[in-house]
Short mmCIF file of C-alpha atoms in Angstrom, two decimals:
data_model
loop_
_atom_site.label_atom_id
_atom_site.label_comp_id
_atom_site.label_asym_id
_atom_site.label_seq_id
_atom_site.Cartn_x
_atom_site.Cartn_y
_atom_site.Cartn_z
CA UNK A 1048 -75.68 -51.79 -18.80
CA UNK A 1049 -73.48 -49.82 -17.00
CA UNK A 1050 -69.57 -50.75 -16.21
CA UNK A 1051 -67.55 -49.35 -13.64
CA UNK A 1052 -64.14 -49.92 -14.07
CA UNK A 1053 -61.73 -50.04 -11.08
CA UNK A 1054 -57.75 -49.48 -11.36
CA UNK A 1055 -55.77 -52.92 -10.67
CA UNK A 1056 -52.67 -52.99 -8.46
CA UNK A 1057 -50.67 -53.35 -11.40
CA UNK A 1058 -52.21 -50.29 -13.52
CA UNK A 1059 -51.81 -48.34 -9.87
CA UNK A 1060 -48.32 -48.94 -9.77
CA UNK A 1061 -47.40 -48.02 -12.99
CA UNK A 1062 -49.14 -44.80 -12.38
CA UNK A 1063 -47.17 -44.26 -9.00
CA UNK A 1064 -44.22 -45.16 -10.58
CA UNK A 1065 -44.57 -42.78 -13.58
CA UNK A 1066 -45.47 -39.87 -11.29
CA UNK A 1067 -42.18 -40.73 -9.17
CA UNK A 1068 -40.15 -40.47 -12.10
CA UNK A 1069 -41.68 -37.30 -13.30
CA UNK A 1070 -41.15 -35.42 -10.14
CA UNK A 1071 -37.67 -36.57 -9.74
CA UNK A 1072 -36.98 -35.67 -13.45
CA UNK A 1073 -38.65 -32.22 -12.73
CA UNK A 1074 -36.56 -31.82 -9.17
CA UNK A 1075 -33.45 -32.27 -10.95
CA UNK A 1076 -33.87 -29.99 -13.84
CA UNK A 1077 -31.60 -26.81 -13.42
CA UNK A 1078 -33.16 -23.00 -13.58
CA UNK A 1079 -31.04 -20.24 -14.30
CA UNK A 1080 -33.36 -18.00 -13.09
CA UNK A 1081 -33.06 -19.79 -9.54
CA UNK A 1082 -30.01 -18.90 -7.22
CA UNK A 1083 -27.54 -21.59 -6.18
CA UNK A 1084 -26.51 -21.88 -2.79
CA UNK A 1085 -22.62 -22.35 -2.33
CA UNK A 1086 -22.27 -23.96 0.90
CA UNK A 1087 -19.12 -23.88 3.06
CA UNK A 1088 -18.05 -25.88 5.54
CA UNK A 1089 -16.13 -23.78 7.61
CA UNK A 1090 -16.32 -20.18 9.47
CA UNK A 1091 -16.33 -17.05 7.18
CA UNK A 1092 -12.95 -15.06 6.88
CA UNK A 1093 -10.78 -18.25 5.86
CA UNK A 1094 -8.92 -19.19 2.35
CA UNK A 1095 -12.01 -21.38 1.01
CA UNK A 1096 -14.66 -18.88 2.23
CA UNK A 1097 -12.28 -16.21 0.64
CA UNK A 1098 -12.30 -18.13 -2.83
CA UNK A 1099 -16.21 -18.98 -2.47
CA UNK A 1100 -17.14 -15.16 -2.60
CA UNK A 1101 -14.84 -14.41 -5.32
CA UNK A 1102 -16.24 -16.83 -7.13
CA UNK A 1103 -19.51 -16.35 -6.67
CA UNK A 1104 -19.36 -12.68 -7.01
CA UNK A 1105 -17.96 -13.35 -10.38
CA UNK A 1106 -20.07 -15.79 -11.46
CA UNK A 1107 -23.51 -13.77 -10.79
CA UNK A 1108 -21.44 -10.89 -12.83
CA UNK A 1109 -21.00 -13.33 -15.56
CA UNK A 1110 -24.42 -15.28 -15.67
CA UNK A 1111 -26.61 -13.49 -14.13
CA UNK A 1112 -27.50 -16.14 -11.83
CA UNK A 1113 -27.25 -15.23 -8.05
CA UNK A 1114 -24.83 -17.36 -6.27
CA UNK A 1115 -25.16 -16.89 -2.23
CA UNK A 1116 -22.59 -18.25 -0.17
CA UNK A 1117 -24.02 -20.11 2.81
CA UNK A 1118 -21.45 -20.82 5.66
CA UNK A 1119 -21.63 -23.81 7.63
CA UNK A 1120 -19.21 -24.40 9.84
CA UNK A 1121 -18.71 -27.26 12.57
CA UNK A 1122 -17.99 -31.27 13.04
CA UNK A 1123 -14.87 -30.60 10.70
CA UNK A 1124 -16.64 -29.98 7.79
CA UNK A 1125 -19.35 -32.81 7.87
CA UNK A 1126 -22.17 -30.45 8.78
CA UNK A 1127 -21.87 -28.87 5.22
CA UNK A 1128 -21.12 -31.80 3.86
CA UNK A 1129 -24.06 -33.43 5.02
CA UNK A 1130 -26.15 -30.66 4.30
CA UNK A 1131 -25.15 -31.06 0.83
CA UNK A 1132 -25.51 -34.69 -0.18
CA UNK A 1133 -29.07 -34.50 1.09
CA UNK A 1134 -29.90 -31.59 -0.99
CA UNK A 1135 -31.82 -32.24 -4.48
CA UNK A 1136 -29.26 -32.88 -7.09
CA UNK A 1137 -30.73 -30.10 -9.30
CA UNK A 1138 -27.14 -27.75 -9.38
CA UNK A 1139 -28.66 -25.18 -7.02
CA UNK A 1140 -26.95 -26.46 -4.32
CA UNK A 1141 -23.15 -26.62 -4.51
CA UNK A 1142 -20.40 -27.13 -1.94
CA UNK A 1143 -16.99 -25.42 -2.31
CA UNK A 1144 -14.33 -28.63 -1.22
CA UNK A 1145 -11.68 -26.97 0.52
CA UNK A 1146 -8.37 -29.52 1.07
CA UNK A 1147 -9.84 -31.38 3.83
CA UNK A 1148 -12.02 -33.48 1.46
CA UNK A 1149 -8.54 -35.18 1.28
CA UNK A 1150 -8.90 -36.25 4.99
CA UNK A 1151 -12.47 -36.19 6.42
CA UNK A 1152 -13.47 -39.59 5.77
CA UNK A 1153 -10.22 -40.56 7.59
CA UNK A 1154 -11.04 -39.05 10.41
CA UNK A 1155 -15.37 -39.41 10.60
CA UNK A 1156 -15.91 -42.61 8.76
CA UNK A 1157 -19.46 -42.61 9.35
CA UNK A 1158 -19.45 -38.86 7.44
CA UNK A 1159 -20.89 -39.01 4.13
CA UNK A 1160 -18.47 -40.45 1.66
CA UNK A 1161 -17.09 -37.61 -0.48
CA UNK A 1162 -15.97 -39.88 -3.40
CA UNK A 1163 -19.35 -41.77 -3.55
CA UNK A 1164 -21.91 -39.20 -2.81
CA UNK A 1165 -20.72 -36.10 -4.34
CA UNK A 1166 -20.40 -35.57 -8.14
CA UNK A 1167 -16.94 -33.22 -8.80
CA UNK A 1168 -17.81 -30.42 -11.25
CA UNK A 1169 -14.71 -28.24 -11.39
CA UNK A 1170 -11.04 -27.80 -9.65
CA UNK A 1171 -10.79 -24.03 -9.64
CA UNK A 1172 -7.30 -23.69 -7.91
CA UNK A 1173 -4.33 -24.57 -5.43
CA UNK A 1174 -2.59 -22.45 -3.17
CA UNK A 1175 0.53 -23.20 -1.42
CA UNK A 1176 0.80 -22.40 2.82
CA UNK A 1177 2.25 -20.25 4.83
CA UNK A 1178 4.43 -21.29 8.15
CA UNK A 1179 3.58 -18.13 10.61
CA UNK A 1180 4.74 -17.71 13.84
CA UNK A 1181 2.89 -15.41 16.26
CA UNK A 1182 4.93 -11.73 16.04
CA UNK A 1183 6.70 -12.45 19.72
CA UNK A 1184 7.92 -15.56 19.44
CA UNK A 1185 11.82 -15.54 19.12
CA UNK A 1186 12.43 -17.43 15.92
CA UNK A 1187 13.32 -16.42 12.51
CA UNK A 1188 13.57 -19.74 10.54
CA UNK A 1189 12.15 -22.75 9.95
CA UNK A 1190 15.84 -24.35 11.73
CA UNK A 1191 15.22 -22.10 14.75
CA UNK A 1192 11.85 -23.03 15.32
CA UNK A 1193 12.48 -26.89 14.99
CA UNK A 1194 15.23 -26.07 17.59
CA UNK A 1195 12.70 -23.99 19.71
CA UNK A 1196 10.22 -26.72 19.96
CA UNK A 1197 12.98 -29.33 20.42
CA UNK A 1198 13.54 -27.39 23.76
CA UNK A 1199 9.84 -27.66 24.65
CA UNK A 1200 8.65 -30.66 23.70
CA UNK A 1201 4.51 -30.25 23.90
CA UNK A 1202 4.80 -26.54 24.99
CA UNK A 1203 4.12 -24.83 21.55
CA UNK A 1204 0.71 -24.66 20.27
CA UNK A 1205 0.26 -24.63 16.98
CA UNK A 1206 -3.30 -24.80 14.38
CA UNK A 1207 -4.18 -24.73 11.23
CA UNK A 1208 -7.86 -24.28 11.15
CA UNK A 1209 -10.77 -27.49 11.78
CA UNK A 1210 -9.61 -30.85 13.14
CA UNK A 1211 -9.67 -32.76 9.14
CA UNK A 1212 -7.99 -29.69 7.27
CA UNK A 1213 -4.94 -29.90 4.88
CA UNK A 1214 -3.43 -26.96 7.06
CA UNK A 1215 -3.52 -29.19 10.48
CA UNK A 1216 -2.22 -32.10 8.27
CA UNK A 1217 0.95 -29.64 7.19
CA UNK A 1218 1.73 -29.32 11.05
CA UNK A 1219 1.53 -33.00 11.49
CA UNK A 1220 3.70 -33.39 8.57
CA UNK A 1221 6.26 -31.10 10.05
CA UNK A 1222 6.03 -32.50 13.00
CA UNK A 1223 7.03 -36.01 12.12
CA UNK A 1224 9.64 -34.74 9.44
CA UNK A 1225 11.20 -32.59 11.76
CA UNK A 1226 10.56 -34.30 14.83
CA UNK A 1227 9.46 -31.96 17.13
CA UNK A 1228 6.25 -32.30 19.16
CA UNK A 1229 3.58 -28.95 19.28
CA UNK A 1230 0.30 -28.93 20.64
CA UNK A 1231 -2.73 -28.74 18.10
CA UNK A 1232 -5.81 -26.07 18.67
CA UNK A 1233 -8.41 -27.28 16.66
CA UNK A 1234 -10.75 -24.32 15.25
CA UNK A 1235 -14.07 -23.87 13.12
CA UNK A 1236 -11.41 -22.28 10.37
CA UNK A 1237 -9.14 -19.79 10.06
CA UNK A 1238 -11.47 -16.67 11.42
CA UNK A 1239 -11.74 -18.62 14.48
CA UNK A 1240 -8.16 -18.71 15.44
CA UNK A 1241 -6.58 -15.55 13.77
CA UNK A 1242 -7.54 -13.75 16.87
CA UNK A 1243 -5.76 -16.32 19.00
CA UNK A 1244 -2.71 -15.81 16.38
CA UNK A 1245 -2.89 -12.03 16.30
CA UNK A 1246 -2.61 -12.11 20.41
CA UNK A 1247 -0.18 -14.26 20.88
CA UNK A 1248 -2.41 -17.14 22.46
CA UNK A 1249 -1.66 -19.09 19.63
CA UNK A 1250 2.55 -19.33 18.60
CA UNK A 1251 2.15 -21.37 15.35
CA UNK A 1252 -0.15 -21.68 12.09
CA UNK A 1253 -0.41 -22.93 8.59
CA UNK A 1254 -2.89 -21.26 6.09
CA UNK A 1255 -3.56 -19.94 2.76
CA UNK A 1256 -0.92 -17.22 1.49
CA UNK A 1257 -4.17 -15.22 0.09
CA UNK A 1258 -5.29 -15.58 3.86
CA UNK A 1259 -2.08 -14.17 5.59
CA UNK A 1260 -0.15 -11.90 3.45
CA UNK A 1261 -1.80 -8.84 4.71
CA UNK A 1262 -0.78 -9.62 8.41
CA UNK A 1263 2.72 -10.66 7.45
CA UNK A 1264 3.34 -7.45 5.41
CA UNK A 1265 1.45 -5.54 8.16
CA UNK A 1266 4.37 -7.09 10.71
CA UNK A 1267 1.25 -8.76 12.83
CA UNK A 1268 2.67 -12.16 12.14
CA UNK A 1269 6.04 -13.65 10.71
CA UNK A 1270 6.27 -15.74 7.97
CA UNK A 1271 9.21 -18.50 7.70
CA UNK A 1272 8.53 -20.41 4.52
CA UNK A 1273 5.98 -21.87 2.21
CA UNK A 1274 4.65 -25.49 2.25
CA UNK A 1275 4.38 -25.80 -1.66
CA UNK A 1276 7.21 -27.28 -3.76
CA UNK A 1277 8.16 -23.81 -5.03
CA UNK A 1278 8.42 -20.37 -3.76
CA UNK A 1279 5.31 -18.03 -3.78
CA UNK A 1280 5.44 -15.56 -6.26
CA UNK A 1281 3.60 -13.41 -3.50
CA UNK A 1282 6.71 -13.76 -1.18
CA UNK A 1283 9.49 -14.50 -3.21
CA UNK A 1284 12.03 -13.98 -0.50
CA UNK A 1285 10.48 -16.91 1.50
CA UNK A 1286 12.02 -20.49 1.27
CA UNK A 1287 9.99 -23.32 0.66
CA UNK A 1288 10.32 -25.70 3.93
CA UNK A 1289 12.00 -28.17 2.27
CA UNK A 1290 14.73 -25.36 1.42
CA UNK A 1291 14.76 -24.25 4.76
CA UNK A 1292 15.68 -27.60 6.27
CA UNK A 1293 13.13 -30.45 5.98
CA UNK A 1294 14.22 -31.91 2.48
CA UNK A 1295 10.92 -33.14 0.81
CA UNK A 1296 8.57 -31.48 2.61
CA UNK A 1297 5.29 -30.27 0.28
CA UNK A 1298 1.81 -29.48 0.64
CA UNK A 1299 -0.84 -27.27 -0.87
CA UNK A 1300 -4.34 -26.06 -0.33
CA UNK A 1301 -7.04 -26.74 -3.34
CA UNK A 1302 -10.58 -25.22 -4.14
CA UNK A 1303 -13.08 -27.33 -5.78
CA UNK A 1304 -16.61 -27.12 -6.62
CA UNK A 1305 -19.29 -30.46 -5.64
CA UNK A 1306 -22.46 -31.07 -6.19
CA UNK A 1307 -24.77 -34.19 -4.83
CA UNK A 1308 -23.90 -37.38 -6.86
CA UNK A 1309 -27.33 -37.54 -8.68
CA UNK A 1310 -26.59 -34.58 -10.47
CA UNK A 1311 -27.59 -35.11 -13.96
CA UNK A 1312 -24.52 -35.11 -16.27
CA UNK A 1313 -25.98 -32.21 -18.44
CA UNK A 1314 -25.99 -29.86 -15.31
CA UNK A 1315 -22.67 -30.62 -14.42
CA UNK A 1316 -21.19 -30.08 -17.82
CA UNK A 1317 -22.84 -27.15 -17.93
CA UNK A 1318 -21.62 -25.47 -14.51
CA UNK A 1319 -18.06 -26.74 -15.41
CA UNK A 1320 -18.29 -24.68 -18.56
CA UNK A 1321 -19.59 -21.65 -16.52
CA UNK A 1322 -16.77 -21.89 -13.84
CA UNK A 1323 -14.12 -22.77 -16.12
CA UNK A 1324 -14.81 -19.77 -18.26
CA UNK A 1325 -14.38 -17.64 -15.29
CA UNK A 1326 -11.26 -19.31 -13.67
CA UNK A 1327 -9.96 -18.42 -17.62
CA UNK A 1328 -11.29 -14.47 -17.42
CA UNK A 1329 -8.76 -11.97 -16.76
CA UNK A 1330 -10.39 -10.67 -14.02
CA UNK A 1331 -10.58 -13.41 -11.25
CA UNK A 1332 -7.70 -15.02 -12.52
CA UNK A 1333 -5.30 -12.22 -11.78
CA UNK A 1334 -6.84 -11.68 -8.51
CA UNK A 1335 -5.96 -15.00 -7.46
CA UNK A 1336 -2.47 -15.23 -8.73
CA UNK A 1337 -1.88 -11.98 -6.79
CA UNK A 1338 -3.17 -13.52 -3.93
CA UNK A 1339 -0.66 -16.58 -4.31
CA UNK A 1340 -3.11 -18.83 -5.58
CA UNK A 1341 -2.88 -20.81 -9.16
CA UNK A 1342 -6.07 -20.94 -10.90
CA UNK A 1343 -6.88 -24.09 -12.74
CA UNK A 1344 -9.55 -25.32 -15.22
CA UNK A 1345 -10.56 -28.46 -16.72
CA UNK A 1346 -12.96 -31.26 -16.95
CA UNK A 1347 -15.15 -32.76 -14.02
CA UNK A 1348 -13.08 -35.75 -14.19
CA UNK A 1349 -9.72 -33.80 -12.89
CA UNK A 1350 -11.03 -32.67 -9.81
CA UNK A 1351 -11.97 -36.32 -9.60
CA UNK A 1352 -8.26 -37.67 -10.17
CA UNK A 1353 -7.47 -34.69 -7.49
CA UNK A 1354 -9.47 -35.71 -4.71
CA UNK A 1355 -8.51 -39.15 -5.21
CA UNK A 1356 -4.89 -38.43 -4.90
CA UNK A 1357 -5.33 -36.45 -2.19
CA UNK A 1358 -7.25 -38.97 -0.03
CA UNK A 1359 -4.47 -41.19 -0.72
CA UNK A 1360 -1.49 -39.47 0.09
CA UNK A 1361 -2.91 -37.98 3.72
CA UNK A 1362 -4.89 -40.90 4.86
CA UNK A 1363 -1.65 -42.91 5.01
CA UNK A 1364 -0.57 -40.04 7.40
CA UNK A 1365 -3.18 -39.94 9.19
CA UNK A 1366 -3.23 -43.46 9.61
CA UNK A 1367 0.38 -44.11 10.37
CA UNK A 1368 0.83 -40.91 12.80
CA UNK A 1369 -2.77 -42.67 14.52
CA UNK A 1370 -4.78 -39.41 14.34
CA UNK A 1371 -8.03 -39.21 15.70
CA UNK A 1372 -10.94 -36.62 16.42
CA UNK A 1373 -10.61 -36.30 19.96
#
């Protein structure tokens, strides 16, 4: 007698589940022979882009694994963020998180939640901003800028990269603390705003020391102060904004690496180990210090806590100032 065996619904379901789990597991494996894509959610030429390219080059030199920087600007960083959270969580698609990750969900509530949909890997560095003016603006100090702006409410233009950037928020912070009104002009990144700033079509800007130092030293821009709690080692002659007449003012940019939320812990720990080693090595560390940044290294949880503090600080300012994306 011949018997035919038909798979039952239960057995079919078991097979399907096993195949699904197998595929998911295979997709989550990190392959050191495959390149890593490092997404930068702003235009090329800004501080986040500069740090990403420095880190990518040194990572490749150290490990032999290629890291390709992929600029995906637009929508205040949402385009790059969405690309990463939808990627396979295997450690091959990362994003260099700028300080705007502390503001993006306040401006775009429907954007992916950075605290829920990204996995922190490593906090790499912090860097204060410079407050600069275009060379022909007749102000040479923070107090002179405040007086000039008060005489011309709403006439001075300022920018700081994208609508969600901490550079932009630094300007709003100064406006509120100094009681002045300046018009914010949005760009897709620092690289996009520089031509207007250098040509005098934009009056005031905030951006990282590592981006603006060359322009200041060449006389193309005039630096008035730094935004951090202490003076910059690159330009120690410049006062902090707090010292220069706005007591208590402080802000600083930061750079951290994230991956999609479901990236396996083993992959996160291995990447954290590699990035931490990079930031502790003399080559990259010395390069960043020379450009005004403070290199950092630590566990993924250090980045998670830093992000939480930033969101708490800047969401309050955004809410109190009634800031929105037009």
